[in-house]
Amino acid sequence: MGLRAWYRSTGADLPFQSPLPAHPGVAMEGYFWRITDPATGRVMIALNGVNLGPKGPWATLGFAAHPSGFLRVDAHRTASADPTRVGAHAGDAFHGDDRRLCVDLGPDARLDVTISDPLPWSHRAFGGSSIFQAVPALNQYWHPWLLGGRVNGTARLGDETWQLRDAQIYAEKNWGREGFPDSWWWGQAQGFEERDACVAFAGGQIHAGPLRTEVTGLVVRLPGGRVIRLGNPGVSPVHAVAEDERWMLRGRGFGWTIDIDGTAPRGASHILPVPLPSQERNTAGALEHLAGVLEVTVRRRGRVVWAGRSALAGLEHGGLERARAELVRRGLDPAATHAPPVTG
């Protein structure tokens, strides 16, 4: 293994090096697509966690939708991630890249869409993890690589068939060593009045050896195309408070100030699985709302340059203990790996 390949096997990427290709040898490389259709009020998510276990690669697959409350997950026996470009696969059950997304988790859980007019991540030096991208062996890295585009195709969810025409698309990936932080928070929103606007954030505790710090990355694609990324400690810090039904972020840096407020009722969340790669199994790990309310205000040197509101925002709390407690609160088996929302 060459030096460059070894460095990427730690999960890190050098400045100006794309984080899109798979990182060989990492415990988990997760791929996530989110489709928002403001015309119908529908949202769908599809995920593929490519995991490395003792017997080889396996996949954590998920497919969920709002307002139907649909949810289907699987621990699939095969998985692969593209080593040259973005892409995740799991036999005939899952194929996703920057052009097409196909999910087949049974005759009543299928998605087949094409992606066009992409609005990719525009910063060349670093991805969503910014300077932390270059730190080897972190527990988690994050990169929102697709901040918009157009989706057309068909979804089958239970006994419903949805036709998608000119819907919006967002995609990201995260990767790292075995295990997730004790808690994390995440959000993503499109469906604003301005079609090309997009908001995404992800936060939690990151660590590598003695390095341990809490970081939140915040990304806003303004109408017109400018992408702002805040979240470097000391330079562009983001203060995040994540309560049971509210997410509050305040970011500042480089002359920008970004305020975000998100709300969603706890019972409306899907409980999604996260992988335990070395154990080759999934466990409940995230409470994910597919249609929360998110309000954002962006200021430049004190002047408001954009403010928006979406009622189709993704908002997430992560943590194994939190997910287990929510299963118990709903009267479900605390060993379950997933659950649909109590209210659709």
Coordinates of C-alpha atoms in Angstrom, one line a residue:
M1 CA 0.0 0.0 0.0
G2 CA 1.4 3.4 -1.0
L3 CA 1.6 6.4 1.3
R4 CA -1.4 8.1 -0.2
A5 CA -3.5 4.9 0.0
W6 CA -2.4 4.4 3.6
Y7 CA -3.3 7.9 4.5
R8 CA -6.8 7.6 3.0
S9 CA -7.2 4.3 4.8
T10 CA -7.2 6.3 8.1
G11 CA -10.3 8.2 6.8
A12 CA -8.4 11.4 6.1
D13 CA -8.0 13.3 2.9
L14 CA -5.4 15.9 2.0
P15 CA -6.4 19.5 1.1
F16 CA -7.7 19.6 -2.5
Q17 CA -8.1 15.8 -2.4
S18 CA -11.7 14.7 -3.1
P19 CA -13.4 12.8 -0.2
L20 CA -15.9 11.2 -2.7
P21 CA -14.1 8.0 -3.5
A22 CA -14.3 5.2 -0.9
H23 CA -11.7 5.1 1.9
P24 CA -10.2 1.6 1.8
G25 CA -10.2 -0.2 5.1
V26 CA -12.5 2.2 7.2
A27 CA -15.1 0.4 9.3
M28 CA -18.0 2.3 7.8
E29 CA -18.6 4.5 4.8
G30 CA -22.2 5.7 4.8
Y31 CA -24.1 7.2 1.8
F32 CA -27.3 9.1 2.2
W33 CA -29.8 10.6 -0.4
R34 CA -32.8 12.8 0.5
I35 CA -35.5 13.7 -2.0
T36 CA -37.9 16.6 -1.3
D37 CA -41.0 17.2 -3.4
P38 CA -42.5 20.5 -2.3
A39 CA -45.3 20.2 -4.9
T40 CA -46.7 17.2 -3.1
G41 CA -45.3 17.6 0.4
R42 CA -43.5 14.3 0.1
V43 CA -40.0 13.4 1.4
M44 CA -38.0 10.2 0.9
I45 CA -34.6 9.1 2.2
A46 CA -32.4 6.2 1.1
L47 CA -29.2 5.1 2.9
N48 CA -26.5 2.6 2.4
G49 CA -23.8 2.1 5.1
V50 CA -21.0 0.0 3.6
N51 CA -19.5 -1.7 6.6
L52 CA -16.4 -3.8 7.1
G53 CA -16.9 -6.9 9.3
P54 CA -14.8 -9.9 10.2
K55 CA -16.3 -11.8 7.2
G56 CA -16.0 -8.9 4.8
P57 CA -18.2 -6.1 3.6
W58 CA -21.9 -5.9 4.5
A59 CA -24.5 -3.2 4.2
T60 CA -26.9 -1.2 6.4
L61 CA -29.8 -0.3 4.1
G62 CA -32.7 2.0 4.7
F63 CA -35.7 3.5 2.8
A64 CA -38.2 5.7 4.4
A65 CA -40.9 8.3 3.4
H66 CA -43.2 11.1 4.6
P67 CA -46.2 11.5 5.0
S68 CA -46.9 7.8 4.7
G69 CA -44.6 6.9 7.6
F70 CA -43.1 4.1 5.4
L71 CA -39.9 2.4 6.6
R72 CA -37.9 -0.6 5.4
V73 CA -34.4 -1.6 6.5
D74 CA -32.1 -4.5 5.9
A75 CA -28.7 -5.8 6.9
H76 CA -27.5 -7.0 3.5
R77 CA -24.9 -9.6 3.1
T78 CA -23.0 -7.8 0.3
A79 CA -21.8 -4.3 -0.1
S80 CA -19.3 -2.2 -2.0
A81 CA -18.3 1.5 -2.3
D82 CA -16.7 2.9 -5.5
P83 CA -13.0 3.5 -5.0
T84 CA -12.8 6.1 -7.9
R85 CA -15.9 8.2 -7.5
V86 CA -19.0 8.5 -5.4
G87 CA -21.1 5.3 -5.4
A88 CA -22.6 2.7 -3.0
H89 CA -24.0 -0.7 -3.9
A90 CA -25.5 -3.8 -2.3
G91 CA -26.2 -6.6 -4.8
D92 CA -29.5 -6.0 -6.5
A93 CA -30.9 -4.2 -3.5
F94 CA -29.2 -0.9 -3.8
H95 CA -27.3 1.2 -6.3
G96 CA -26.6 4.9 -5.8
D97 CA -24.3 7.5 -7.4
D98 CA -24.4 11.0 -8.8
R99 CA -26.7 10.1 -11.7
R100 CA -29.1 7.4 -10.5
L101 CA -30.6 6.0 -7.3
C102 CA -32.2 2.5 -7.2
V103 CA -33.5 0.7 -4.1
D104 CA -35.1 -2.8 -4.1
L105 CA -36.0 -4.0 -0.6
G106 CA -39.0 -6.0 -1.9
P107 CA -41.9 -5.6 -4.3
D108 CA -43.4 -3.0 -2.0
A109 CA -40.2 -1.1 -1.2
R110 CA -38.7 0.2 -4.4
L111 CA -37.2 3.4 -5.7
D112 CA -35.8 4.2 -9.2
V113 CA -34.9 7.8 -10.0
T114 CA -32.5 9.7 -12.2
I115 CA -30.6 12.8 -11.0
S116 CA -30.0 15.7 -13.4
D117 CA -28.8 19.4 -13.1
P118 CA -26.7 18.7 -10.0
L119 CA -25.6 21.4 -7.7
P120 CA -22.4 19.9 -6.3
W121 CA -20.2 21.0 -3.3
S122 CA -18.3 24.0 -4.6
H123 CA -15.3 24.3 -2.3
R124 CA -12.1 22.8 -3.7
A125 CA -9.7 22.8 -0.7
F126 CA -11.8 20.9 1.8
G127 CA -15.1 19.0 2.1
G128 CA -17.8 19.4 4.8
S129 CA -15.4 18.4 7.6
S130 CA -13.1 21.3 6.6
I131 CA -9.7 21.2 8.3
F132 CA -10.7 18.1 10.2
Q133 CA -10.8 16.3 6.8
A134 CA -7.0 16.1 7.0
V135 CA -6.8 14.7 10.6
P136 CA -6.2 10.9 10.4
A137 CA -8.2 8.3 12.3
L138 CA -11.2 10.4 13.5
N139 CA -14.2 8.5 14.5
Q140 CA -16.4 10.4 12.0
Y141 CA -16.0 12.5 8.9
W142 CA -18.9 14.3 7.0
H143 CA -19.2 15.6 3.5
P144 CA -22.5 17.0 1.9
W145 CA -21.4 16.5 -1.7
L146 CA -24.7 17.3 -3.5
L147 CA -26.6 20.4 -2.5
G148 CA -29.4 20.3 -5.1
G149 CA -30.5 18.9 -8.4
R150 CA -33.6 17.5 -10.1
V151 CA -35.1 14.0 -9.6
N152 CA -37.5 12.1 -11.8
G153 CA -38.7 8.6 -11.4
T154 CA -41.0 6.3 -9.4
A155 CA -41.3 5.0 -5.8
R156 CA -43.3 2.1 -4.5
L157 CA -44.0 2.3 -0.8
G158 CA -46.4 -0.3 0.5
D159 CA -49.5 -0.2 -1.6
E160 CA -48.8 3.4 -2.8
T161 CA -46.9 4.3 -6.0
W162 CA -45.5 7.8 -6.2
Q163 CA -44.4 9.6 -9.4
L164 CA -41.6 12.0 -8.9
R165 CA -41.3 14.9 -11.3
D166 CA -38.7 17.6 -10.9
A167 CA -38.3 16.9 -7.2
Q168 CA -35.2 18.2 -5.3
I169 CA -32.3 16.1 -4.2
Y170 CA -29.6 16.3 -1.5
A171 CA -26.8 13.7 -0.9
E172 CA -24.0 13.3 1.6
K173 CA -21.6 10.7 3.0
N174 CA -20.0 10.1 6.4
W175 CA -17.3 7.6 7.3
G176 CA -15.0 6.6 10.1
R177 CA -13.9 4.1 12.6
E178 CA -16.1 1.6 14.5
G179 CA -18.7 3.3 16.6
F180 CA -20.6 6.6 16.7
P181 CA -20.5 9.5 19.2
D182 CA -22.5 9.2 22.4
S183 CA -24.8 11.8 20.8
W184 CA -25.0 13.7 17.6
W185 CA -27.4 16.1 15.8
W186 CA -28.1 16.6 12.1
G187 CA -30.3 18.5 9.8
Q188 CA -31.0 19.2 6.2
A189 CA -33.6 21.3 4.4
Q190 CA -34.7 22.2 0.9
G191 CA -38.3 23.1 -0.1
F192 CA -37.6 26.8 0.4
E193 CA -39.3 29.4 -1.7
E194 CA -36.0 29.6 -3.6
R195 CA -35.4 26.2 -5.3
D196 CA -31.6 26.4 -5.3
A197 CA -31.3 27.1 -1.5
C198 CA -30.1 24.3 0.7
V199 CA -29.2 24.0 4.4
A200 CA -27.3 21.1 6.1
F201 CA -25.6 20.6 9.4
A202 CA -24.0 17.8 11.4
G203 CA -22.5 17.8 14.9
G204 CA -21.2 15.6 17.6
Q205 CA -18.0 14.7 19.4
I206 CA -15.1 13.8 17.3
H207 CA -11.9 12.2 18.6
A208 CA -8.6 10.6 17.5
G209 CA -6.3 9.5 20.2
P210 CA -6.0 12.3 22.8
L211 CA -7.8 14.8 20.5
R212 CA -11.4 15.1 21.6
T213 CA -13.7 18.0 20.8
E214 CA -17.3 18.8 20.0
V215 CA -17.8 20.2 16.5
T216 CA -20.8 21.2 14.4
G217 CA -20.4 21.8 10.7
L218 CA -23.0 24.1 9.1
V219 CA -23.5 24.6 5.3
V220 CA -25.8 27.0 3.5
R221 CA -26.2 27.2 -0.2
L222 CA -27.6 30.7 -0.8
P223 CA -30.0 31.4 -3.6
G224 CA -27.8 32.2 -6.6
G225 CA -25.2 29.6 -5.7
R226 CA -22.8 30.8 -3.0
V227 CA -21.9 28.1 -0.5
I228 CA -21.0 29.1 3.1
R229 CA -19.4 26.7 5.5
L230 CA -19.0 27.4 9.2
G231 CA -17.8 25.2 12.0
N232 CA -14.1 25.5 12.6
P233 CA -13.4 26.1 16.3
G234 CA -12.0 29.5 17.0
V235 CA -12.4 30.7 13.4
S236 CA -16.0 30.1 12.5
P237 CA -17.6 28.4 15.5
V238 CA -21.1 27.0 15.5
H239 CA -22.9 26.8 18.8
A240 CA -25.6 24.1 18.8
V241 CA -28.3 23.2 21.3
A242 CA -30.3 20.0 20.5
E243 CA -33.3 19.4 22.6
D244 CA -36.0 16.7 22.3
E245 CA -38.1 18.7 19.9
R246 CA -35.9 21.6 19.0
W247 CA -32.6 22.3 17.2
M248 CA -30.9 25.7 17.6
L249 CA -27.7 26.7 15.9
R250 CA -25.8 30.0 15.9
G251 CA -22.8 30.2 13.6
R252 CA -20.4 33.1 12.9
G253 CA -17.2 33.6 11.0
F254 CA -15.6 35.4 8.0
G255 CA -18.2 38.2 8.3
W256 CA -21.2 35.8 8.2
T257 CA -23.7 35.0 10.9
I258 CA -26.2 32.1 10.5
D259 CA -29.1 31.4 12.8
I260 CA -31.1 28.2 12.5
D261 CA -34.1 27.1 14.5
G262 CA -35.7 23.7 13.8
T263 CA -38.7 22.0 15.5
A264 CA -40.4 18.6 15.2
P265 CA -42.6 16.5 17.6
R266 CA -40.6 13.6 19.0
G267 CA -43.2 11.0 18.1
A268 CA -43.1 11.9 14.4
S269 CA -39.5 10.6 14.1
H270 CA -38.5 7.4 12.3
I271 CA -36.1 5.4 14.4
L272 CA -33.3 4.4 12.1
P273 CA -30.6 1.8 12.5
V274 CA -26.9 2.4 12.6
P275 CA -24.3 -0.3 12.1
L276 CA -22.1 -2.1 14.5
P277 CA -19.5 -3.1 11.8
S278 CA -17.4 -5.6 13.7
Q279 CA -20.6 -7.3 15.0
E280 CA -22.1 -7.5 11.6
R281 CA -25.5 -6.2 12.8
N282 CA -27.6 -3.1 13.1
T283 CA -28.9 -1.4 16.2
A284 CA -31.3 1.5 16.7
G285 CA -29.3 4.7 16.7
A286 CA -31.1 7.7 15.3
L287 CA -34.4 9.6 15.7
E288 CA -35.0 11.1 12.3
H289 CA -37.8 13.5 11.3
L290 CA -38.5 13.7 7.6
A291 CA -40.7 16.8 7.7
G292 CA -39.8 19.2 10.6
V293 CA -39.9 23.0 10.4
L294 CA -36.6 24.8 9.8
E295 CA -36.1 28.6 9.7
V296 CA -32.8 30.1 8.7
T297 CA -31.4 33.7 8.7
V298 CA -28.1 34.5 7.0
R299 CA -26.5 37.9 7.7
R300 CA -23.4 39.4 6.2
R301 CA -21.8 41.9 8.5
G302 CA -25.1 42.4 10.3
R303 CA -27.2 42.8 7.2
V304 CA -29.8 40.1 6.3
V305 CA -28.9 38.6 2.9
W306 CA -31.3 35.7 3.0
A307 CA -34.0 34.2 5.2
G308 CA -36.0 31.1 4.5
R309 CA -38.5 28.6 6.0
S310 CA -39.1 25.0 5.1
A311 CA -41.8 22.7 6.5
L312 CA -40.1 19.6 4.9
A313 CA -36.8 19.6 6.8
G314 CA -34.9 16.6 8.0
L315 CA -33.9 16.9 11.7
E316 CA -32.1 14.2 13.6
H317 CA -31.0 13.2 17.1
G318 CA -28.4 10.4 17.2
G319 CA -27.3 8.2 20.1
L320 CA -27.8 4.5 21.0
E321 CA -29.1 5.3 24.5
R322 CA -31.5 8.0 23.1
A323 CA -32.9 5.6 20.5
R324 CA -33.3 2.8 23.0
A325 CA -35.2 5.1 25.4
E326 CA -37.5 6.2 22.6
L327 CA -38.3 2.6 21.7
V328 CA -39.2 2.0 25.4
R329 CA -41.3 5.2 25.5
R330 CA -43.3 4.0 22.5
G331 CA -43.8 0.6 24.2
L332 CA -41.6 -1.3 21.7
D333 CA -38.9 -3.9 22.2
P334 CA -35.8 -2.0 23.3
A335 CA -33.7 -4.4 21.2
A336 CA -35.5 -3.4 18.0
T337 CA -33.3 -1.9 15.3
H338 CA -35.9 0.5 13.8
A339 CA -39.5 1.8 14.1
P340 CA -41.8 4.0 12.0
P341 CA -43.2 7.3 13.4
V342 CA -46.0 7.2 15.9
T343 CA -47.7 10.0 13.9
G344 CA -47.2 10.2 10.2

